[in-house]
XYZ file of N, CA and C in Angstrom:
648
model
N 0.838 -1.202 0.000
C 0.000 0.000 0.000
C 0.877 1.258 0.000
N 0.554 2.192 -0.879
C 1.279 3.449 -0.918
C 1.007 4.243 0.353
N 2.036 4.914 0.835
C 1.879 5.692 2.052
C 2.230 7.150 1.785
N 1.373 8.026 2.231
C 1.568 9.460 2.084
C 2.515 9.956 3.170
N 3.392 10.876 2.827
C 4.293 11.476 3.806
C 3.924 12.939 3.995
N 3.673 13.314 5.247
C 3.277 14.673 5.579
C 4.099 15.184 6.747
N 4.091 16.480 6.932
C 4.691 17.060 8.132
C 3.631 17.114 9.218
N 4.077 17.223 10.457
C 3.138 17.465 11.529
C 2.504 18.835 11.320
N 1.308 19.047 11.872
C 0.620 20.318 11.647
C -0.367 20.592 12.778
N -0.552 21.864 13.055
C -1.473 22.334 14.089
C -2.797 22.684 13.421
N -3.852 21.919 13.689
C -5.123 22.056 12.982
C -4.849 22.249 11.484
N -4.396 21.178 10.831
C -3.914 21.254 9.443
C -4.918 21.881 8.476
N -4.419 22.364 7.330
C -5.315 22.910 6.308
C -6.157 21.813 5.680
N -7.196 22.208 5.013
C -8.146 21.264 4.423
C -7.459 20.324 3.436
N -6.530 20.835 2.637
C -5.852 19.993 1.647
C -5.062 18.867 2.309
N -4.510 19.123 3.484
C -3.765 18.107 4.247
C -4.666 16.909 4.506
N -5.882 17.182 4.985
C -6.808 16.100 5.303
C -7.380 15.450 4.048
N -7.583 16.216 2.997
C -8.107 15.636 1.755
C -7.128 14.615 1.188
N -5.855 14.959 1.160
C -4.836 14.037 0.667
C -4.720 12.818 1.573
N -4.709 13.055 2.879
C -4.571 11.953 3.827
C -5.749 10.991 3.733
N -6.960 11.523 3.601
C -8.121 10.658 3.490
C -8.069 9.839 2.203
N -7.547 10.425 1.129
C -7.440 9.722 -0.144
C -6.578 8.465 0.001
N -5.451 8.591 0.703
C -4.546 7.466 0.874
C -5.015 6.516 1.965
N -5.647 7.044 2.988
C -6.124 6.213 4.091
C -5.079 5.938 5.141
N -3.820 6.263 4.833
C -2.730 6.101 5.785
C -1.674 7.162 5.489
N -1.087 7.702 6.520
C -0.081 8.751 6.332
C 0.976 8.638 7.412
N 2.227 8.868 7.012
C 3.315 8.894 7.982
C 3.748 10.340 8.195
N 3.927 10.696 9.458
C 4.324 12.042 9.837
C 5.810 12.033 10.163
N 6.562 12.874 9.500
C 8.005 12.921 9.716
C 8.297 13.585 11.061
N 8.715 12.773 12.027
C 9.014 13.282 13.366
C 10.463 13.724 13.505
N 11.299 13.392 12.516
C 12.736 13.621 12.633
C 13.261 14.679 11.663
N 12.397 15.337 10.969
C 12.844 16.404 10.077
C 13.376 17.580 10.890
N 14.251 18.372 10.289
C 14.664 19.623 10.922
C 13.466 20.550 10.911
N 13.125 21.065 12.071
C 11.904 21.861 12.228
C 11.894 23.053 11.278
N 10.789 23.235 10.587
C 10.621 24.329 9.632
C 9.754 25.412 10.266
N 10.310 26.590 10.445
C 9.552 27.675 11.066
C 8.605 28.320 10.062
N 7.651 29.084 10.590
C 6.660 29.801 9.790
C 5.924 28.862 8.834
N 5.615 27.668 9.327
C 4.891 26.683 8.533
C 3.666 26.226 9.316
N 2.904 25.317 8.737
C 1.722 24.802 9.417
C 2.074 23.929 10.619
N 3.344 23.686 10.827
C 3.746 22.843 11.949
C 3.330 23.453 13.292
N 3.249 24.765 13.365
C 2.814 25.382 14.629
C 1.797 26.501 14.421
N 1.104 26.499 13.294
C 0.135 27.580 13.044
C -0.959 27.130 12.093
N -2.079 27.851 12.129
C -3.142 27.612 11.158
C -3.762 28.924 10.733
N -4.431 28.883 9.604
C -5.061 30.062 9.015
C -6.569 29.973 9.178
N -7.195 31.110 9.510
C -8.652 31.155 9.561
C -9.116 32.540 9.132
N -10.389 32.623 8.778
C -10.964 33.887 8.321
C -11.667 34.584 9.476
N -11.519 35.896 9.520
C -12.225 36.720 10.488
C -12.961 37.817 9.721
N -13.670 38.659 10.434
C -14.416 39.734 9.780
C -13.514 40.719 9.053
N -12.231 40.748 9.424
C -11.296 41.681 8.793
C -10.361 41.009 7.794
N -10.487 39.688 7.635
C -9.632 38.984 6.693
C -8.985 37.757 7.314
N -7.984 37.212 6.622
C -7.304 36.003 7.084
C -6.287 36.344 8.164
N -6.279 35.546 9.227
C -5.248 35.676 10.254
C -4.595 34.312 10.473
N -3.401 34.337 11.036
C -2.714 33.110 11.425
C -2.584 33.079 12.939
N -2.943 31.959 13.541
C -2.743 31.748 14.961
C -1.579 30.781 15.125
N -0.558 31.192 15.835
C 0.635 30.356 15.968
C 0.910 30.006 17.425
N 1.463 28.825 17.625
C 1.837 28.339 18.946
C 3.285 28.750 19.208
N 3.554 29.477 20.287
C 4.948 29.834 20.600
C 5.726 28.584 21.003
N 6.914 28.437 20.447
C 7.682 27.216 20.690
C 9.094 27.527 21.191
N 9.709 26.488 21.754
C 11.100 26.546 22.184
C 11.882 25.506 21.392
N 13.019 25.932 20.834
C 13.852 25.026 20.040
C 15.137 24.732 20.813
N 15.235 23.564 21.461
C 16.376 23.263 22.331
C 17.716 23.267 21.620
N 17.714 22.960 20.330
C 18.971 22.935 19.567
C 18.972 23.986 18.465
N 18.287 25.099 18.739
C 18.257 26.189 17.777
C 17.655 25.761 16.453
N 18.223 26.264 15.377
C 17.693 25.956 14.044
C 17.977 24.533 13.586
N 18.727 23.771 14.390
C 18.989 22.373 14.059
C 18.043 21.427 14.794
N 17.091 21.982 15.516
C 16.150 21.163 16.288
C 15.271 20.323 15.373
N 15.000 19.098 15.796
C 14.095 18.216 15.071
C 12.667 18.492 15.529
N 11.714 18.109 14.691
C 10.304 18.348 15.033
C 9.921 17.683 16.349
N 10.493 16.505 16.624
C 10.144 15.808 17.857
C 10.836 16.387 19.095
N 11.659 17.418 18.899
C 12.327 18.071 20.023
C 11.673 19.393 20.406
N 10.777 19.883 19.583
C 10.199 21.205 19.784
C 9.258 21.203 20.985
N 9.501 22.131 21.901
C 8.673 22.287 23.082
C 7.721 23.472 22.911
N 6.627 23.449 23.661
C 5.648 24.530 23.617
C 5.941 25.524 24.732
N 5.881 26.798 24.421
C 6.122 27.848 25.404
C 4.802 28.196 26.098
N 4.639 27.663 27.293
C 3.400 27.918 28.034
C 3.496 29.147 28.924
N 4.604 29.878 28.839
C 4.691 31.131 29.594
C 3.795 32.196 28.977
N 3.419 31.991 27.725
C 2.485 32.887 27.048
C 1.092 32.265 27.070
N 0.068 33.080 27.228
C -1.299 32.576 27.340
C -1.939 32.427 25.956
N -1.251 31.680 25.113
C -1.723 31.518 23.738
C -2.980 30.662 23.645
N -3.162 29.708 24.565
C -4.332 28.832 24.497
C -5.634 29.627 24.629
N -5.671 30.515 25.629
C -6.852 31.358 25.809
C -7.078 32.259 24.607
N -5.979 32.815 24.090
C -6.080 33.714 22.939
C -6.628 32.972 21.714
N -6.118 31.776 21.465
C -6.563 31.011 20.303
C -8.038 30.648 20.423
N -8.446 30.209 21.613
C -9.838 29.813 21.767
C -10.781 31.010 21.637
N -10.402 32.145 22.194
C -11.236 33.350 22.057
C -11.349 33.757 20.594
N -10.244 33.669 19.855
C -10.264 34.032 18.436
C -11.166 33.091 17.649
N -11.096 31.805 17.954
C -11.950 30.825 17.279
C -13.411 31.082 17.596
N -13.714 31.342 18.861
C -15.094 31.638 19.257
C -15.637 32.846 18.506
N -14.851 33.904 18.463
C -15.282 35.135 17.805
C -15.541 34.903 16.320
N -14.675 34.136 15.692
C -14.784 33.930 14.249
C -15.906 32.969 13.873
N -16.138 31.941 14.703
C -17.030 30.861 14.282
C -18.296 30.696 15.122
N -18.557 31.593 16.036
C -19.720 31.414 16.902
C -21.046 31.376 16.134
N -21.070 31.961 14.953
C -22.297 31.927 14.150
C -22.263 30.849 13.066
N -21.197 30.034 13.024
C -21.113 28.948 12.050
C -22.150 27.883 12.393
N -22.694 27.198 11.378
C -23.793 26.247 11.591
C -23.523 25.153 12.619
N -22.265 24.670 12.701
C -21.980 23.522 13.561
C -21.015 23.855 14.704
N -20.835 25.153 14.982
C -19.890 25.528 16.039
C -20.316 24.977 17.391
N -21.566 25.149 17.755
C -22.038 24.691 19.068
C -21.878 23.182 19.225
N -22.018 22.465 18.143
C -21.939 21.008 18.190
C -20.521 20.528 18.493
N -19.527 21.222 17.963
C -18.140 20.765 18.099
C -17.305 21.579 19.087
N -17.818 22.662 19.625
C -16.986 23.589 20.384
C -16.313 22.945 21.599
N -17.012 22.097 22.327
C -16.423 21.507 23.532
C -15.225 20.627 23.195
N -15.330 19.866 22.116
C -14.213 19.001 21.711
C -12.997 19.820 21.305
N -13.226 20.883 20.544
C -12.109 21.705 20.083
C -11.479 22.470 21.242
N -12.291 22.981 22.125
C -11.753 23.701 23.281
C -10.877 22.793 24.131
N -11.301 21.550 24.293
C -10.501 20.609 25.082
C -9.157 20.322 24.414
N -9.167 20.162 23.095
C -7.913 19.917 22.387
C -6.942 21.076 22.551
N -7.456 22.283 22.563
C -6.596 23.461 22.675
C -6.139 23.691 24.113
N -7.021 23.496 25.076
C -6.723 23.847 26.468
C -5.853 22.826 27.191
N -5.742 21.603 26.649
C -4.909 20.572 27.267
C -3.440 20.973 27.201
N -2.691 20.635 28.249
C -1.256 20.914 28.248
C -0.504 19.665 27.783
N 0.362 19.838 26.811
C 1.072 18.715 26.201
C 2.566 18.789 26.498
N 3.247 17.659 26.323
C 4.686 17.603 26.589
C 5.511 18.204 25.462
N 4.969 18.208 24.254
C 5.734 18.708 23.106
C 4.775 19.135 22.009
N 5.297 19.857 21.030
C 4.487 20.264 19.879
C 4.020 19.049 19.099
N 4.908 18.077 18.911
C 4.546 16.881 18.146
C 3.417 16.119 18.839
N 3.494 16.006 20.169
C 2.428 15.313 20.888
C 1.103 16.053 20.744
N 1.139 17.371 20.883
C -0.085 18.152 20.747
C -0.679 17.994 19.349
N 0.135 18.174 18.332
C -0.366 18.070 16.966
C -0.944 16.691 16.682
N -0.285 15.655 17.182
C -0.765 14.294 16.949
C -2.125 14.089 17.610
N -2.273 14.551 18.845
C -3.566 14.434 19.540
C -4.643 15.230 18.805
N -4.287 16.393 18.303
C -5.254 17.205 17.562
C -5.642 16.525 16.257
N -4.654 16.000 15.524
C -4.955 15.332 14.264
C -5.835 14.104 14.490
N -5.544 13.342 15.538
C -6.360 12.174 15.856
C -7.769 12.590 16.274
N -7.859 13.679 17.031
C -9.168 14.185 17.430
C -9.988 14.639 16.243
N -9.343 15.286 15.291
C -10.056 15.750 14.102
C -10.509 14.582 13.236
N -9.709 13.534 13.170
C -10.107 12.340 12.418
C -11.404 11.778 12.981
N -11.503 11.741 14.301
C -12.727 11.243 14.942
C -13.913 12.157 14.657
N -13.713 13.464 14.777
C -14.809 14.410 14.564
C -15.260 14.428 13.107
N -14.318 14.256 12.201
C -14.646 14.225 10.769
C -15.253 12.896 10.361
N -15.061 11.889 11.211
C -15.561 10.542 10.933
C -14.992 9.997 9.624
N -13.662 10.079 9.515
C -12.981 9.562 8.333
C -12.080 8.409 8.736
N -11.767 7.554 7.765
C -10.876 6.427 8.014
C -9.461 6.838 7.622
N -8.621 6.992 8.621
C -7.258 7.456 8.374
C -6.354 6.976 9.506
N -5.280 6.293 9.135
C -4.301 5.832 10.111
C -3.045 6.691 10.017
N -2.622 7.219 11.150
C -1.419 8.040 11.213
C -0.312 7.284 11.941
N 0.919 7.489 11.500
C 2.072 6.922 12.196
C 3.204 7.941 12.159
N 4.115 7.829 13.115
C 5.287 8.696 13.167
C 6.493 7.935 12.639
N 7.342 8.594 11.888
C 8.535 7.945 11.351
C 9.538 7.664 12.462
N 10.347 6.621 12.262
C 11.385 6.264 13.226
C 12.689 7.001 12.954
N 12.771 7.639 11.804
C 13.993 8.342 11.415
C 13.619 9.365 10.354
N 14.561 10.228 10.018
C 14.313 11.208 8.968
C 14.235 10.505 7.619
N 13.275 10.897 6.813
C 13.128 10.328 5.476
C 13.885 11.189 4.469
N 14.766 10.609 3.687
C 15.510 11.381 2.690
C 14.556 12.097 1.732
N 14.972 13.265 1.288
C 14.160 14.025 0.340
C 14.446 13.493 -1.059
N 13.489 12.787 -1.619
C 13.639 12.184 -2.936
C 12.490 12.641 -3.824
N 12.506 12.207 -5.048
C 11.415 12.553 -5.976
C 10.242 11.601 -5.772
N 9.707 11.611 -4.576
C 8.581 10.751 -4.235
C 7.287 11.537 -4.442
N 6.432 11.122 -5.384
C 5.198 11.876 -5.651
C 4.234 11.882 -4.476
N 4.475 11.035 -3.466
C 3.596 10.986 -2.305
C 4.173 11.723 -1.105
N 5.231 12.484 -1.321
C 5.876 13.245 -0.249
C 5.423 14.702 -0.326
N 4.615 15.115 0.652
C 4.077 16.469 0.646
C 4.566 17.286 1.840
N 5.661 16.872 2.463
C 6.147 17.553 3.665
C 6.380 19.041 3.452
N 6.900 19.392 2.297
C 7.281 20.787 2.067
C 6.420 21.466 1.011
N 5.394 20.766 0.542
C 4.525 21.328 -0.487
C 3.277 21.988 0.089
N 2.881 21.567 1.275
C 1.731 22.186 1.941
C 2.275 23.222 2.907
N 2.165 24.482 2.535
C 2.836 25.570 3.267
C 2.001 26.834 3.148
N 1.950 27.651 4.215
C 1.130 28.879 4.175
C 1.451 29.817 3.021
N 2.701 29.800 2.549
C 3.103 30.724 1.498
C 2.979 30.115 0.097
N 2.456 28.894 0.022
C 2.285 28.240 -1.276
C 0.797 28.049 -1.563
N 0.451 28.042 -2.833
C -0.944 27.848 -3.230
C -1.391 26.435 -2.892
N -2.689 26.290 -2.688
C -3.233 24.976 -2.381
C -2.969 24.009 -3.524
N -2.652 22.764 -3.185
C -2.389 21.752 -4.198
C -3.664 21.229 -4.848
N -4.778 21.421 -4.179
C -6.049 20.889 -4.666
C -7.049 22.011 -4.896
N -7.808 21.883 -5.957
C -8.886 22.837 -6.201
C -10.017 22.567 -5.217
N -10.693 23.623 -4.808
C -11.777 23.471 -3.856
C -13.028 24.171 -4.356
N -14.137 23.451 -4.310
C -15.420 24.063 -4.598
C -15.826 24.927 -3.403
N -16.509 26.026 -3.679
C -16.931 26.917 -2.600
C -17.973 26.245 -1.717
N -17.843 26.443 -0.428
C -18.854 26.034 0.533
C -19.171 27.253 1.400
N -20.226 27.195 2.171
C -20.584 28.335 3.007
C -19.484 28.624 4.012
N -19.081 29.888 4.093
C -18.165 30.357 5.119
C -18.789 31.560 5.813
N -18.479 31.740 7.083
C -19.136 32.761 7.894
C -19.044 34.143 7.259
N -17.883 34.472 6.714
C -17.679 35.826 6.200
C -17.595 35.864 4.674
N -18.197 34.888 4.001
C -18.025 34.833 2.546
C -18.701 35.994 1.818
N -19.771 36.557 2.370
C -20.403 37.700 1.705
C -19.480 38.905 1.689
N -18.638 39.016 2.699
C -17.711 40.145 2.794
C -16.364 39.848 2.147
N -15.864 38.622 2.338
C -14.513 38.289 1.896
C -14.469 37.426 0.642
N -15.617 36.843 0.273
C -15.608 35.857 -0.800
C -15.111 34.524 -0.260
N -15.173 33.495 -1.080
C -14.728 32.174 -0.627
C -13.210 32.136 -0.521
N -12.706 31.630 0.612
C -11.266 31.521 0.845
C -10.916 30.036 0.940
N -10.141 29.502 -0.001
C -9.812 28.070 0.015
C -8.705 27.724 0.999
N -8.699 26.478 1.389
C -7.613 25.853 2.153
C -7.296 26.543 3.479
N -8.344 26.924 4.194
C -8.147 27.371 5.566
C -7.947 26.144 6.451
N -7.839 26.354 7.741
C -7.715 25.238 8.673
C -8.914 24.304 8.543
N -8.693 23.045 8.861
C -9.778 22.060 8.860
C -10.913 22.495 9.780
N -10.634 23.351 10.751
C -11.680 23.869 11.633
C -12.745 24.618 10.848
N -12.337 25.329 9.820
C -13.285 26.089 9.015
C -14.286 25.164 8.340
N -13.790 24.068 7.794
C -14.669 23.098 7.139
C -15.578 22.424 8.165
N -15.016 22.021 9.292
C -15.794 21.317 10.310
C -16.929 22.184 10.847
N -16.625 23.421 11.215
C -17.652 24.287 11.800
C -18.720 24.687 10.786
N -18.354 24.761 9.513
C -19.307 25.199 8.498
C -20.040 24.061 7.794
N -19.396 22.905 7.670
C -19.988 21.793 6.927
C -20.416 20.634 7.816
N -19.864 20.538 9.018
C -20.259 19.496 9.950
C -20.100 18.095 9.387
N -21.137 17.246 9.491
C -21.056 15.850 9.045
C -20.773 15.691 7.558
N -20.969 16.731 6.759
C -20.708 16.642 5.319
C -19.238 16.896 4.980
N -18.439 17.181 5.995
C -17.028 17.500 5.756
C -16.287 16.361 5.081
N -16.540 15.119 5.506
C -15.817 13.982 4.934
C -16.135 13.817 3.449
N -17.380 14.036 3.071
C -17.760 13.951 1.657
C -17.078 15.051 0.861
N -17.005 16.246 1.423
C -16.335 17.363 0.755
C -14.857 17.020 0.533
N -14.198 16.484 1.550
C -12.790 16.113 1.434
C -12.598 15.069 0.341
N -13.482 14.107 0.286
C -13.389 13.064 -0.731
C -13.549 13.635 -2.130
N -14.479 14.567 -2.298
C -14.719 15.166 -3.615
C -13.519 15.975 -4.098
N -12.712 16.493 -3.171
C -11.547 17.287 -3.563
C -10.517 16.472 -4.319
N -10.476 15.175 -4.069
C -9.455 14.346 -4.717
C -10.027 13.488 -5.842
N -11.225 13.832 -6.270
C -11.813 13.164 -7.424
C -11.632 14.045 -8.659
N -11.406 13.445 -9.800
C -11.287 14.219 -11.040
C -12.589 14.978 -11.285
N -12.540 16.235 -11.827
C -11.318 16.890 -12.310
C -10.725 17.877 -11.317
N -10.931 17.638 -10.015
C -10.490 18.623 -9.022
C -9.001 18.591 -8.756
N -8.292 17.522 -9.195
C -6.862 17.446 -8.946
C -6.140 18.605 -9.632
N -5.282 19.266 -8.880
C -4.560 20.412 -9.418
C -3.058 20.169 -9.357
N -2.672 18.898 -9.256
C -1.262 18.554 -9.163
C -0.969 17.425 -10.128
N 0.267 17.281 -10.519
C 0.659 16.286 -11.514
C 1.322 15.091 -10.853
N 1.120 13.921 -11.437
C 1.813 12.694 -11.032
C 1.557 12.297 -9.573
N 0.376 12.585 -9.057
C 0.033 12.188 -7.701
C -1.348 11.594 -7.692
N -1.626 10.834 -6.664
C -2.956 10.264 -6.445
C -3.412 9.385 -7.607
N -2.479 8.783 -8.312
C -2.833 7.898 -9.427
C -3.088 6.492 -8.905
């Protein structure tokens, strides 16, 4: 069975989950050199004033040579409260916010030993809430960077365009901002609820593929 390779991520973008659901199994590189300003410690969401990024403050014990599995969370800053308040403000009027809010608040408010542990618990929690079949595993070592069409560690990034085309769905601020693709999976969950898994599946069906030599 082909296995997808992804980076760890904090409430990953919709494309991350669409690709992972397509394969049904994904390995998370725990030994890569940590990449800053990526989805590894942040996610994007829409607010009344536009797109914002919420990031988790981290500590890198070995500086820029730190591995993803070494990254610690800086709890001296009250980022958990800030993130939850921002999510509440942005999504309180979303169709399914009340249904999922307690689960999401618990995922955010829990104190974790490391960034990798937190992200893994969040990804597993989202799999349950989305009701999708997806097995995640952590790598035992760093995976060499090769021309592997199933390696998306560095292709899903806030500064890069989404790899998959997305049909518009209802978003809280779409009348003001228009449809914004590839926000955090939270955006899809709060707005689409139980239909989220079907939406993710449709993203990887032809002709929605926007990438070459993948998902064949």
